[in-house]
Short mmCIF file of C-alpha atoms in Angstrom, two decimals:
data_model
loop_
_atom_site.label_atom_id
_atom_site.label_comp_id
_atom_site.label_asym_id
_atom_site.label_seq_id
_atom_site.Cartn_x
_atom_site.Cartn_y
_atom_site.Cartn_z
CA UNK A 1 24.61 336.83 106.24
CA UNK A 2 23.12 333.86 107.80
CA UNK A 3 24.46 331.34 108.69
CA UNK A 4 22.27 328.25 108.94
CA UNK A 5 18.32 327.99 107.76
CA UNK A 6 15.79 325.12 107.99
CA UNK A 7 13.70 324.07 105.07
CA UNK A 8 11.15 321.81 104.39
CA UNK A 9 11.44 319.68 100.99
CA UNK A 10 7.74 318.34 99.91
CA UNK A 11 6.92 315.27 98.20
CA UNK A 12 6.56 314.91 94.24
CA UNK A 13 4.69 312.75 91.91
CA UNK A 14 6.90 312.50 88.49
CA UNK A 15 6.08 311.73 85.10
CA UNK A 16 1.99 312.13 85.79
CA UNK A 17 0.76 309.42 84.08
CA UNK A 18 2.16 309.99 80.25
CA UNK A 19 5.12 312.29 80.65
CA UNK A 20 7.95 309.95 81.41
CA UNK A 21 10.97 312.23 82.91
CA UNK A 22 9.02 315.42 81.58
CA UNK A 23 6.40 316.40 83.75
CA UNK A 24 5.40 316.19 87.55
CA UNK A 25 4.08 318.66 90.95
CA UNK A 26 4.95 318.94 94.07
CA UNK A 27 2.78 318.20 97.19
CA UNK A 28 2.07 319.90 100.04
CA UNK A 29 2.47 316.71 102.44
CA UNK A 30 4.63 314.95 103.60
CA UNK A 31 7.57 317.03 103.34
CA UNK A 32 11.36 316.35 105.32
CA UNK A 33 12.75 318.76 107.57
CA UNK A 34 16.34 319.79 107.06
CA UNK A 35 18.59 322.19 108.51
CA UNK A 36 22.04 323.41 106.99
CA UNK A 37 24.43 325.28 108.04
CA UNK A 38 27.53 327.09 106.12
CA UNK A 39 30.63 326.65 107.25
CA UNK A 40 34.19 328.38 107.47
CA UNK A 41 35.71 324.86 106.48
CA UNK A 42 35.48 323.91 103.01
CA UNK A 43 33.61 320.43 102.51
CA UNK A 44 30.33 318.59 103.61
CA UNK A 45 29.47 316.94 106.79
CA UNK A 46 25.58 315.07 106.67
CA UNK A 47 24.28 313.93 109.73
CA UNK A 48 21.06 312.12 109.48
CA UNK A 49 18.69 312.48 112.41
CA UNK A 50 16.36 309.43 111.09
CA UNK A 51 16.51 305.32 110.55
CA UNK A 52 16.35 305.25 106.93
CA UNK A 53 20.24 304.42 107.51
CA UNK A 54 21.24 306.82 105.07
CA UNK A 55 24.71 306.96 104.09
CA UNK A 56 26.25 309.78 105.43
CA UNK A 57 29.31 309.96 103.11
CA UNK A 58 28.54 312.85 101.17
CA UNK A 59 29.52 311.68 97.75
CA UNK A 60 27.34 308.62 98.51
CA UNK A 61 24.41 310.53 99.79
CA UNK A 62 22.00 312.36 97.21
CA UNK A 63 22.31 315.64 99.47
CA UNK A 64 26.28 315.77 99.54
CA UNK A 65 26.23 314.38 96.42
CA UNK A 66 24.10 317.79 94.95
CA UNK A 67 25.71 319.78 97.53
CA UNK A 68 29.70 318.73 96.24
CA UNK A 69 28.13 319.87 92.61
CA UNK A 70 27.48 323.41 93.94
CA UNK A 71 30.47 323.71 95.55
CA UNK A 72 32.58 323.19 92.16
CA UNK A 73 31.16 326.17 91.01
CA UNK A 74 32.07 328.15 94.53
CA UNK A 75 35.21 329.47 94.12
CA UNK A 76 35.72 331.03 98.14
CA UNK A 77 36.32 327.95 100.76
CA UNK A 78 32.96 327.15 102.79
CA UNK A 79 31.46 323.99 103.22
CA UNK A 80 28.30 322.94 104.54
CA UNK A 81 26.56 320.92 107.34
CA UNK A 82 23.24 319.17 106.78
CA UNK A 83 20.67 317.36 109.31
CA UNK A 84 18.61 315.63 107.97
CA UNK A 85 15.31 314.35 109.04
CA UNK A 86 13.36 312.29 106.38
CA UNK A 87 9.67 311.71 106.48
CA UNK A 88 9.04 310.86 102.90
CA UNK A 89 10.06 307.17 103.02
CA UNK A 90 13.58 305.94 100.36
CA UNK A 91 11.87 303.84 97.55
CA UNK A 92 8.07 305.39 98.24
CA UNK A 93 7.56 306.48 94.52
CA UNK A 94 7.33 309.99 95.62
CA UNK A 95 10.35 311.96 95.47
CA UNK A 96 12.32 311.12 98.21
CA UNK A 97 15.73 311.28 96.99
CA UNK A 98 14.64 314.71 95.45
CA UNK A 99 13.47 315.93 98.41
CA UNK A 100 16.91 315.50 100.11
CA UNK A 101 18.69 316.80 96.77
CA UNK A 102 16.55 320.04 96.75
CA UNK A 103 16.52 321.16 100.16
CA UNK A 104 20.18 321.01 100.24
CA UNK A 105 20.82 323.23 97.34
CA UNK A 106 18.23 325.35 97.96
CA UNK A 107 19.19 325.88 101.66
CA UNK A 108 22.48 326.31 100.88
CA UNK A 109 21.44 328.72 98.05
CA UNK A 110 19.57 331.00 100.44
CA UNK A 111 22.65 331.06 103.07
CA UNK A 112 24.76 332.24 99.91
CA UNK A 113 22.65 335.32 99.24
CA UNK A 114 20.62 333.25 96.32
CA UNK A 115 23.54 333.57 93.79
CA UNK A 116 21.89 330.68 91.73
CA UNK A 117 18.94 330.56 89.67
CA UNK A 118 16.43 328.00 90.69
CA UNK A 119 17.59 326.09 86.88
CA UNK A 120 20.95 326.13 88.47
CA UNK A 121 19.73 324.66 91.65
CA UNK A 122 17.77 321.77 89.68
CA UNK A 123 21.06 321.02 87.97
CA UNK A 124 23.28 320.78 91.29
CA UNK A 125 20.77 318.79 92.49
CA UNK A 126 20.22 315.94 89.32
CA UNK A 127 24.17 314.94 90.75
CA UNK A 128 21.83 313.77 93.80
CA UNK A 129 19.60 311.73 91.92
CA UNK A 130 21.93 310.25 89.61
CA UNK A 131 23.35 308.88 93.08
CA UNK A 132 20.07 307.25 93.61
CA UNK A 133 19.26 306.16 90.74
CA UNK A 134 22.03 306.09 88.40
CA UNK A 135 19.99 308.15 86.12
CA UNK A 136 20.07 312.63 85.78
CA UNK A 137 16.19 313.04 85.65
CA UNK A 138 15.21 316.36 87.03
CA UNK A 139 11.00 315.39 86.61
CA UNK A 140 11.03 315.25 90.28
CA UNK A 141 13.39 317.88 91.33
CA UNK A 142 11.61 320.55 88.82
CA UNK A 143 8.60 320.59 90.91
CA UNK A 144 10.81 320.44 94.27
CA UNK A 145 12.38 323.18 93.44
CA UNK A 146 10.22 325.45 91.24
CA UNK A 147 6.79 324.73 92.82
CA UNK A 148 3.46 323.68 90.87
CA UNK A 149 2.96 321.37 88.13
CA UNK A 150 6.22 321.40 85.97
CA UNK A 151 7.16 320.43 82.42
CA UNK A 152 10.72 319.61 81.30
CA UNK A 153 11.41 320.50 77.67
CA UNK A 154 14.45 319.81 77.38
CA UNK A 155 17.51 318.09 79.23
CA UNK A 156 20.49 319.58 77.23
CA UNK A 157 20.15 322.91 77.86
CA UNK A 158 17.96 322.36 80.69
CA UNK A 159 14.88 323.96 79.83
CA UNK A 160 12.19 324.02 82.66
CA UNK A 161 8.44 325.22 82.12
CA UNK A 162 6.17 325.82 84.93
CA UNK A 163 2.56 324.90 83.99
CA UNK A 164 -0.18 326.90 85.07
CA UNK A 165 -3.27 324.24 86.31
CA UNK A 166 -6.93 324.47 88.02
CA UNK A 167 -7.47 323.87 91.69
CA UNK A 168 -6.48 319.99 92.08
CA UNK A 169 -6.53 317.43 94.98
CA UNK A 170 -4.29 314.69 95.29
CA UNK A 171 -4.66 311.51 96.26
CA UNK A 172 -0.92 309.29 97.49
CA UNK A 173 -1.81 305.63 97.92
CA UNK A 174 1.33 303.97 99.18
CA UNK A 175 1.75 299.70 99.59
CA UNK A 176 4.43 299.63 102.43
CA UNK A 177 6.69 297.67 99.90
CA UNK A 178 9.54 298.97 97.99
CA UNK A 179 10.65 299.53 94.48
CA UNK A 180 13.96 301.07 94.12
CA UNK A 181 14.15 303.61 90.94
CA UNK A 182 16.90 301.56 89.57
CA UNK A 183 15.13 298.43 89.13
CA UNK A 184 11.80 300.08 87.88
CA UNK A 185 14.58 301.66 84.94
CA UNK A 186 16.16 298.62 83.80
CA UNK A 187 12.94 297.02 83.02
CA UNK A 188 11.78 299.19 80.75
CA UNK A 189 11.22 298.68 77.04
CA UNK A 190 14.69 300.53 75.20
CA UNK A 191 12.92 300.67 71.96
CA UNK A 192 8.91 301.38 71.10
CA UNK A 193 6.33 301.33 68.45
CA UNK A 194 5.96 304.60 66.46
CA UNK A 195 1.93 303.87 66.97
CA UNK A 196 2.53 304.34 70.35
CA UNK A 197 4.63 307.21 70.75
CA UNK A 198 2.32 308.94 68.70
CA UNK A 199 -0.80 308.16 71.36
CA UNK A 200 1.75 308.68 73.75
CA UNK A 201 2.52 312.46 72.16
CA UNK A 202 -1.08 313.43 71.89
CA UNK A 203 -1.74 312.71 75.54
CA UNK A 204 0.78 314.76 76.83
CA UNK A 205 -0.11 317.59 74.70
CA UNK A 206 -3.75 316.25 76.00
CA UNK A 207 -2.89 316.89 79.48
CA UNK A 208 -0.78 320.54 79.38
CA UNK A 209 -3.56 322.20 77.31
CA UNK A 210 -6.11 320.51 79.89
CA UNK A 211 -4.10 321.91 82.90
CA UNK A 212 -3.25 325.21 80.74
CA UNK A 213 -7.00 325.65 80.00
CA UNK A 214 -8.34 324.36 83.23
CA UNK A 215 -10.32 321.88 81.46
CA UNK A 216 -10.69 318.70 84.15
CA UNK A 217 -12.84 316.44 81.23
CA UNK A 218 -9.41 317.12 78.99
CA UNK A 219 -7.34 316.00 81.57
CA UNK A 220 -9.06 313.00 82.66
CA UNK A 221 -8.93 311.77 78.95
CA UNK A 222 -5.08 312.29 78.88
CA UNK A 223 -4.38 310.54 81.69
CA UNK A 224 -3.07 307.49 79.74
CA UNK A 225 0.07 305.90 79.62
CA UNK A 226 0.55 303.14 76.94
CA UNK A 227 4.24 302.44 77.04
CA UNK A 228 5.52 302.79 80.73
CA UNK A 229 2.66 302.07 82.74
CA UNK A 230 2.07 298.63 81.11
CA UNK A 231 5.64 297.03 82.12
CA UNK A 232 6.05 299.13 85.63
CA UNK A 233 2.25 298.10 86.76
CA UNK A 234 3.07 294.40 87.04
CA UNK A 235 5.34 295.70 90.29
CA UNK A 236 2.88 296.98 92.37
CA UNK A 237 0.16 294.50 94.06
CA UNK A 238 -3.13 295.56 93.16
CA UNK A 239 -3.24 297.89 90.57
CA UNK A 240 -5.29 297.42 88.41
CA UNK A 241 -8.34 297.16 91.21
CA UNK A 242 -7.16 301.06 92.76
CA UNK A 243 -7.02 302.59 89.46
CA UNK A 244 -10.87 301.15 88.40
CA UNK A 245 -11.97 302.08 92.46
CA UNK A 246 -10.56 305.32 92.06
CA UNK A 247 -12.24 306.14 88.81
CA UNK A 248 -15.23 304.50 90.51
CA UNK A 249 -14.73 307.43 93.96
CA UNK A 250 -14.87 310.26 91.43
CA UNK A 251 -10.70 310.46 90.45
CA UNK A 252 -10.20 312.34 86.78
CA UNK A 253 -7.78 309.51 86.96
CA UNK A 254 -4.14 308.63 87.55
CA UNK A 255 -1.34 305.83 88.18
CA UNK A 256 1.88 305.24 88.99
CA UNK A 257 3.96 308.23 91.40
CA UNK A 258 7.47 307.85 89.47
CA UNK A 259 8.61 304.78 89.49
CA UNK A 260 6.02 303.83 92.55
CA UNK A 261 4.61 301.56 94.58
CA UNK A 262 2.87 304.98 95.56
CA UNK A 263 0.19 305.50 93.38
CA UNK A 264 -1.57 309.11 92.74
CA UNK A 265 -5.13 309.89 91.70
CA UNK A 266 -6.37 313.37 90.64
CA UNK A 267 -9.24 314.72 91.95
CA UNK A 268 -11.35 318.17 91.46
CA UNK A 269 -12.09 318.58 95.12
CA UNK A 270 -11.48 317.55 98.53
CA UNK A 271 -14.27 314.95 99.11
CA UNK A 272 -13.70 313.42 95.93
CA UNK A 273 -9.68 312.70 97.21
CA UNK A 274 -10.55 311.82 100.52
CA UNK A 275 -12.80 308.75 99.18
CA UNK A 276 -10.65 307.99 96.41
CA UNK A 277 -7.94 308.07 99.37
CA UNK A 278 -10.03 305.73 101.59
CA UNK A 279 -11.20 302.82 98.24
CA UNK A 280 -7.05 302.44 97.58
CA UNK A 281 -6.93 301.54 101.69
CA UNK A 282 -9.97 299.21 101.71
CA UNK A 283 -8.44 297.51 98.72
CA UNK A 284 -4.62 296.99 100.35
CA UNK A 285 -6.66 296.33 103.53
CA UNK A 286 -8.47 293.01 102.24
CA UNK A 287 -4.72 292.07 100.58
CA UNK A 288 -3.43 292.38 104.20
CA UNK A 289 -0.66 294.95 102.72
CA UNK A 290 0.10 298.10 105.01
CA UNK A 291 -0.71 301.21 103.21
CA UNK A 292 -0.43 305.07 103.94
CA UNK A 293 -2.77 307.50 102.29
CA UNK A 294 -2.18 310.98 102.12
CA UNK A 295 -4.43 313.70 100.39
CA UNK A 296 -3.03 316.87 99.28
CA UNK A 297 -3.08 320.06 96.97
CA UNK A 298 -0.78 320.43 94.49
CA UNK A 299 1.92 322.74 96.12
CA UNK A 300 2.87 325.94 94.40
CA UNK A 301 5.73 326.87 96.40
CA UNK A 302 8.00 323.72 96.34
CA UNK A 303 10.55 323.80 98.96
CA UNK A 304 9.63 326.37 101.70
CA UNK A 305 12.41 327.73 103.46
CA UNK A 306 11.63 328.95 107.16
CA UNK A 307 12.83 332.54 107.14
CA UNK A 308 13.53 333.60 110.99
CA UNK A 309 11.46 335.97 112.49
CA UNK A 310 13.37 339.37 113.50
CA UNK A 311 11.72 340.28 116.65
CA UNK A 312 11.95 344.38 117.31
#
């Protein structure tokens, strides 16, 4: 058995517009690097090999903290080493405390002969983001872990869908400020209108049966968010203008990547994202804000694990 693997974690968008902690998809870049190692010694060492200044306790650190989880459900004594190099950016909006929460457990997975089922890994790992967030919300971790565009129907049993979807571009428009997840929660609304919920309902169901059918005019329609967006949108500089210049470059539409600043925009094709990519820049540009831009497919794979070569 081996005994140490690199993997590469992507970036995910959660909630897509109307599924708050239900839905989201993983992207094909950026992605982190990571490398872990088992161990003879029971326990967890981190090392991180970046400046996000990280802690590197493990109970403090969403890795160790998903990695400790596993381990109470390993009854032999081996431990694990993880280095860690981040290059989706803490408080981006898209899945970065995920990222390092999945590629642990699924690294460390692989180096135990895959004994867990990827629903097991997703729950090891939600010990990671309640570390980050205070919150254990698996709509970013699903499509980490899993791959594609995925749907979580329930929390208690853990219940994870993977959605079937057309060929889609993505769009990542990112303000170099910062939002932390645990801010972006306490602001929101505890109680709601039953009027809303129930346009809230209809355009999720909207937006599965448009990616389940492949129909792009259903989707675009769905892509509305009446109870979230409204209170998380006054955070973010700007957006109002990126969502109507988006729509404006050809985007079926989008908003908010989890609890942002990064913003996401759907698109049917490549040249479509790439302008849709380039209005959110012009726009962050004239407000003298930094902003990175990424345009991606939706990945299918989740995290991809670098399998050595055996030369002959």
């Amino acid at each position: 058995m081996e005994n140490s693997i690199t993997v590469y974690p992507p970036a995910t968008v959660a909630n897509i517009v109307c599924g708050f902690d239900v839905l989201g998809f993983a992207l094909e870049s950026p992605c982190d690097k990571m490398l872990v190692r088992r161990v003879t010694r029971k326990g967890i060492t981190i090392l991180n090999k970046d400046d996000f200044d990280l802690p590197p306790e493990p109970e403090k650190n969403v890795a160790g903290a998903a990695l400790l989880a596993m381990m109470e459900e390993l009854p032999e004594g081996i431990g694990f080493e993880v280095e860690s190099t981040k290059s989706i950016k803490p408080g981006s909006g898209i899945g970065s405390s995920a990222a390092s929460a999945s590629g642990a457990v699924v690294g460390a997975n692989y180096l135990l002969g895959n004994r867990f089922s990827d629903n097991d890994l997703v729950r090891f790992a939600m010990a990671g983001e309640a570390v980050a967030s205070g919150v254990r919300h698996a709509d970013n971790l699903a499509p980490c872990i899993y791959g594609g565009i995925t749907l979580i129907r329930s929390m208690d049993p853990l219940d994870i869908v993977k959605l079937s979807a057309p060929p889609l571009y993505v769009a990542i428009i990112h303000p170099q400020i910062e939002v932390k997840t645990s801010d972006a929660r306490q602001i929101l609304k505890k109680q709601i209108l039953l009027s809303d919920g129930i346009k809230q309902w209809g355009n999720i169901a909207g937006l599965v049966a448009g990616f389940m059918k492949g129909d792009y005019d259903l989707i675009s329609r769905s892509l509305v968010d009446v109870i979230i967006e409204p209170v998380r949108s006054i955070l973010i500089p700007g957006f109002e203008e990126i969502k109507r210049r988006s729509k404006e470059a050809g985007a079926l539409g989008g908003g908010i990547s989890g609890s942002g600043p990064a913003m996401f925009m759907l698109c049917r094709d490549e040249v479509a994202c790439k302008e849709v990519a380039a209005a959110g820049a012009e726009v962050y540009s004239k407000m003298g804000l930094n902003c990175y831009t990424y345009v991606s497919r939706i990945n299918p794979e989740g995290v991809k694990i670098a399998i050595p070569q055996v030369s002959i």
